[in-house]
PDB file of C-alpha atoms in Angstrom:
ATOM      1  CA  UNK A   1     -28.781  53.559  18.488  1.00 44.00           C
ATOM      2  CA  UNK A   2     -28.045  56.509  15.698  1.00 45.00           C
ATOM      3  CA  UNK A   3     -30.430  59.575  16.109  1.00 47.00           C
ATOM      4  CA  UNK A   4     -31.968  60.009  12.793  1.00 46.00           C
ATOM      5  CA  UNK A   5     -30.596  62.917  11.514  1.00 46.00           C
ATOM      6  CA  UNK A   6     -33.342  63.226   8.320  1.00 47.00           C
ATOM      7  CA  UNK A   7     -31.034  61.612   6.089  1.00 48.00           C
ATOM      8  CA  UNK A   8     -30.696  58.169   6.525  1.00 46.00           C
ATOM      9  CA  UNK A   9     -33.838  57.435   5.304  1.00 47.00           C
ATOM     10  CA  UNK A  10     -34.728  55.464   8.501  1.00 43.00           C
ATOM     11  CA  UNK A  11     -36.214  56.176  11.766  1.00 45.00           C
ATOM     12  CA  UNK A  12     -34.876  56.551  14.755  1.00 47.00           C
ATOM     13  CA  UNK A  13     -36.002  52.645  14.997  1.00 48.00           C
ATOM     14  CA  UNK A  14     -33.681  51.022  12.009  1.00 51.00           C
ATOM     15  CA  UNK A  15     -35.951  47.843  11.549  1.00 51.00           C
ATOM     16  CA  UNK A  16     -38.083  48.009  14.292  1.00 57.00           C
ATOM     17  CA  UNK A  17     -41.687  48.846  14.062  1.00 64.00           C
ATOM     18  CA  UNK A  18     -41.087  51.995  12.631  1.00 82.00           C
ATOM     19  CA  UNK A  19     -39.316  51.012   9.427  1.00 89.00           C
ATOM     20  CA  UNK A  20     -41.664  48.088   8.902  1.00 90.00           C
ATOM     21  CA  UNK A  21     -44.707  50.094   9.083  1.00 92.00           C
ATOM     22  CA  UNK A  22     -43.042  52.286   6.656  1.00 93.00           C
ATOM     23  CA  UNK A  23     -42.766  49.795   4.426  1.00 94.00           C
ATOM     24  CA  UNK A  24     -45.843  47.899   4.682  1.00 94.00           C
ATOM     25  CA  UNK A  25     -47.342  51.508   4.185  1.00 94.00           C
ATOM     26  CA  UNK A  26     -45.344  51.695   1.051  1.00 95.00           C
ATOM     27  CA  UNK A  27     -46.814  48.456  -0.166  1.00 96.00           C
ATOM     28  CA  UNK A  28     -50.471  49.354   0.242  1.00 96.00           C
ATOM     29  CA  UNK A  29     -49.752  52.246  -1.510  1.00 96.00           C
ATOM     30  CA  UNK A  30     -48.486  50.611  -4.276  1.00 96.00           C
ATOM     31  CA  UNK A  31     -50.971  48.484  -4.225  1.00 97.00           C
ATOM     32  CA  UNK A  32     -53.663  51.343  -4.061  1.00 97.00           C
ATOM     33  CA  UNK A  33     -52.043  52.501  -7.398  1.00 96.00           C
ATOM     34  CA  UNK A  34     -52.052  49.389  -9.186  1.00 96.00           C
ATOM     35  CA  UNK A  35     -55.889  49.374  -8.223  1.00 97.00           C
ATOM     36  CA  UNK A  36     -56.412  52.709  -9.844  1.00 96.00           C
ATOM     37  CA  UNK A  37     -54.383  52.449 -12.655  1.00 97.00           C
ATOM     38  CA  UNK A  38     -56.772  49.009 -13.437  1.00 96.00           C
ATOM     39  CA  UNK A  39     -59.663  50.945 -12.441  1.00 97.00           C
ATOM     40  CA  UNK A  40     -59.116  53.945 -14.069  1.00 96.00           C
ATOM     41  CA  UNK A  41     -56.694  53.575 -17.311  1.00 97.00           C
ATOM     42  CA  UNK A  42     -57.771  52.520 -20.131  1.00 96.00           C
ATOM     43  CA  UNK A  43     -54.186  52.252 -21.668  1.00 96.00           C
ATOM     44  CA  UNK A  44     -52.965  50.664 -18.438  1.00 97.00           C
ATOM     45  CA  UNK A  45     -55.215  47.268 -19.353  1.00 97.00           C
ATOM     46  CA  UNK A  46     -54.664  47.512 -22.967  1.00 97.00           C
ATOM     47  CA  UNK A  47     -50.632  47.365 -22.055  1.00 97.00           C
ATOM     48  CA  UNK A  48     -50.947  44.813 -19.041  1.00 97.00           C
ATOM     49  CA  UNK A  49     -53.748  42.554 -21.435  1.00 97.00           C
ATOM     50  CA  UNK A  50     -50.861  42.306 -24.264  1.00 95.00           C
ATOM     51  CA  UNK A  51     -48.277  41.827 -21.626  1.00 96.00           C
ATOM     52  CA  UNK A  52     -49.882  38.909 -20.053  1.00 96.00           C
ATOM     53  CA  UNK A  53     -49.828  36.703 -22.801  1.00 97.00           C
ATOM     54  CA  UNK A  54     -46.172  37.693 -23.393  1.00 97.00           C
ATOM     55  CA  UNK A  55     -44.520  36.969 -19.811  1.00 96.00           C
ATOM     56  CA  UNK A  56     -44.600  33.238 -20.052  1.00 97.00           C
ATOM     57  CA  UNK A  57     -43.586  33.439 -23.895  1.00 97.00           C
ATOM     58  CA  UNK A  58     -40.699  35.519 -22.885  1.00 97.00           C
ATOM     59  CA  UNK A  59     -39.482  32.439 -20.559  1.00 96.00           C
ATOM     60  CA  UNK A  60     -40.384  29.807 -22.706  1.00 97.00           C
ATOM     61  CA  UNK A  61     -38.404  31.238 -25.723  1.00 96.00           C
ATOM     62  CA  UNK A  62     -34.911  29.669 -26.315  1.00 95.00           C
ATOM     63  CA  UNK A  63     -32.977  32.778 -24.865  1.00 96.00           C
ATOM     64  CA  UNK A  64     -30.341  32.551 -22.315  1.00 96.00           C
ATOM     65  CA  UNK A  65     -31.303  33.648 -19.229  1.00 96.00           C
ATOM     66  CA  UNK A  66     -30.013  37.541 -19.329  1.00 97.00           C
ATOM     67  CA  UNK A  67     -32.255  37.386 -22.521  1.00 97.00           C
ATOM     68  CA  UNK A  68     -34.770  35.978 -21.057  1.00 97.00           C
ATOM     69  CA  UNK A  69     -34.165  38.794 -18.242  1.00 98.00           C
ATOM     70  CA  UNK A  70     -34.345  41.459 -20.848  1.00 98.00           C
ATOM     71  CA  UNK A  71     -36.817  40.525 -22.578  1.00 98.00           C
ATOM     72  CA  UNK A  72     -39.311  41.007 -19.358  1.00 98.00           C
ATOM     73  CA  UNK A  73     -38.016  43.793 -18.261  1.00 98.00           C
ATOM     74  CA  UNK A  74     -38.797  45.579 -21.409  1.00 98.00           C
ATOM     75  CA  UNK A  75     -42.445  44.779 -20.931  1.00 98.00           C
ATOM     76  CA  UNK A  76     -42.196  45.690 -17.299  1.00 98.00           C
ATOM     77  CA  UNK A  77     -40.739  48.669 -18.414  1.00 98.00           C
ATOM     78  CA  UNK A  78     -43.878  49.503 -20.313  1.00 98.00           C
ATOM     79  CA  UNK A  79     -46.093  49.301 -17.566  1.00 98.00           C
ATOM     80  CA  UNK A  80     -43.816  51.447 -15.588  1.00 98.00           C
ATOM     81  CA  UNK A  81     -43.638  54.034 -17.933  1.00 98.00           C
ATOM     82  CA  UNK A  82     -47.568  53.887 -18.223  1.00 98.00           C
ATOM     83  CA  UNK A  83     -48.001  54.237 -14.760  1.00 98.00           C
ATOM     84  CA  UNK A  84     -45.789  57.496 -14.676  1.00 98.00           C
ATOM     85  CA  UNK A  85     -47.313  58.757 -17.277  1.00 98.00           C
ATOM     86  CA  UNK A  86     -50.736  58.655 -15.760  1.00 97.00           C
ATOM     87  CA  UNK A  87     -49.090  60.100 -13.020  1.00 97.00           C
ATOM     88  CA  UNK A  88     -48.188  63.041 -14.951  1.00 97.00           C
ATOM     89  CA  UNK A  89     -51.626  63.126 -15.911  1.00 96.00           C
ATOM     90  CA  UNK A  90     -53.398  63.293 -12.649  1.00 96.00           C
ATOM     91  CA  UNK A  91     -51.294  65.982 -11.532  1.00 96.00           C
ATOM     92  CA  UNK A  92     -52.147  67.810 -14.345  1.00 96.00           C
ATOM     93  CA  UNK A  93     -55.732  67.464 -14.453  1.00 94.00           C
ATOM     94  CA  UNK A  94     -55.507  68.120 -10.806  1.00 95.00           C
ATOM     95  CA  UNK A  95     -53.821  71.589 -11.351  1.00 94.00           C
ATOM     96  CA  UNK A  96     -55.963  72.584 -13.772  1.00 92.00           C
ATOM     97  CA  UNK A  97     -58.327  71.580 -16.711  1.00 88.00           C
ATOM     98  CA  UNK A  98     -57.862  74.775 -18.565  1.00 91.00           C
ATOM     99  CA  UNK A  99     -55.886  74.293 -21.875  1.00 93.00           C
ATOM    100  CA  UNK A 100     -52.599  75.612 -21.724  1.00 94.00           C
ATOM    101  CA  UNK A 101     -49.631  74.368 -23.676  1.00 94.00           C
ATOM    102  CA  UNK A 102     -47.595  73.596 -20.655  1.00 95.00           C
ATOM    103  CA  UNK A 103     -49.696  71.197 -19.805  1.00 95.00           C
ATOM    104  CA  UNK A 104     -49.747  69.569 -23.581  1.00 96.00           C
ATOM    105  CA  UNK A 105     -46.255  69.338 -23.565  1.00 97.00           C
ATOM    106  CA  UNK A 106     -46.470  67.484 -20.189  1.00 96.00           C
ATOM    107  CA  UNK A 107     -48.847  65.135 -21.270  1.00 96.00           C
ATOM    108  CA  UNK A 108     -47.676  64.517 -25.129  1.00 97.00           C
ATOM    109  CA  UNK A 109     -44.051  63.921 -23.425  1.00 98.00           C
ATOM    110  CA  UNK A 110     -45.491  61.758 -21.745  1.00 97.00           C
ATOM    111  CA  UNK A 111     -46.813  59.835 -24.088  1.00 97.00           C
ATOM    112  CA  UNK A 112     -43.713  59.842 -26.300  1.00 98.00           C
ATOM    113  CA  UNK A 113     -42.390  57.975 -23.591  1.00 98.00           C
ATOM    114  CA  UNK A 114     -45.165  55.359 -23.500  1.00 98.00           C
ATOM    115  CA  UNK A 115     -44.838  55.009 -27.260  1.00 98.00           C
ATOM    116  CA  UNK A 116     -40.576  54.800 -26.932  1.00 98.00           C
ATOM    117  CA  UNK A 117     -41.262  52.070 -24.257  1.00 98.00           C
ATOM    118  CA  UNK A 118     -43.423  49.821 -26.923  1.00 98.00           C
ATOM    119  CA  UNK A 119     -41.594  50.038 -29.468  1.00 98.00           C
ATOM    120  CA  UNK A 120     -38.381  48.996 -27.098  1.00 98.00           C
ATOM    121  CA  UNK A 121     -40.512  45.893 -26.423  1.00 98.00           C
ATOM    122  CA  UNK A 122     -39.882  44.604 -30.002  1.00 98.00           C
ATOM    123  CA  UNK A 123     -36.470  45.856 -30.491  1.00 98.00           C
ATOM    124  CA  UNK A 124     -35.267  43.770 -27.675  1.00 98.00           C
ATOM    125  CA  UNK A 125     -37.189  40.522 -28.752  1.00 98.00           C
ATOM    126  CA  UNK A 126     -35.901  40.608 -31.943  1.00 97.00           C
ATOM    127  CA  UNK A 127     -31.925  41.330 -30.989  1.00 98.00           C
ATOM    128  CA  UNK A 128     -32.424  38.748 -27.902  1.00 97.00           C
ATOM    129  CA  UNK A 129     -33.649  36.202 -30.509  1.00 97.00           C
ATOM    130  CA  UNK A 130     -32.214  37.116 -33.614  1.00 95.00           C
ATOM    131  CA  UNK A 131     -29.439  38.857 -32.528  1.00 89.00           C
TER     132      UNK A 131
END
């Protein structure tokens, strides 16, 4: 067996109890943030509650399938970009709540990149569809 040299990315244990608690780890963290993000951001269930609706539209929607393909991961892609954003935003607030532009510019770019990600959402409908 390889010793783990620190960059593999693996324990010593490649796929033995090690690497599977890693990853079940990884899960409940990801789980933990979809939790907060629910919990906690607003934006987050305004995105996921237009989303929603969308997903099965997306499939039933005479696209091929790559279209089909595209056209969910651009609304995937919003909630992604939400959830780094909020990110961004905890970190922030975490350093400090003191107004300082640094910290605007984090959190507007931020948001650009929300806002970039929604209006993708339409642009690829409307090529997939229209073309």
């Amino acid at each position: 067996m390889k010793k783990n040299d620190g960059n593999s990315g693996w324990s010593g244990q490649a796929g033995g109890i090690g690497g599977l608690r890693r990853i079940w780890r990884a899960g409940v963290y990801s789980r933990d943030g979809l939790i907060a993000a629910f919990r906690h951001e607003a934006a987050f269930r305004q995105e996921l509650l237009l989303i929603i609706p969308l997903l099965p539209l997306a499939l039933w929607l005479p696209a091929s399938g790559p279209g089909k393909a595209l056209m969910l991961a651009s609304l995937l892609l919003v909630l992604i970009v939400e959830l780094l954003n909020s990110a961004i935003e905890a970190v922030v607030d975490r350093i400090s709540t003191e107004r300082h532009p640094l910290a605007k510019r984090a959190k507007d770019l931020g948001s650009a990149a929300v806002l970039i990600a929604l209006l993708n959402v339409p642009v690829v409908w409307l090529l997939v569809l229209f073309g």
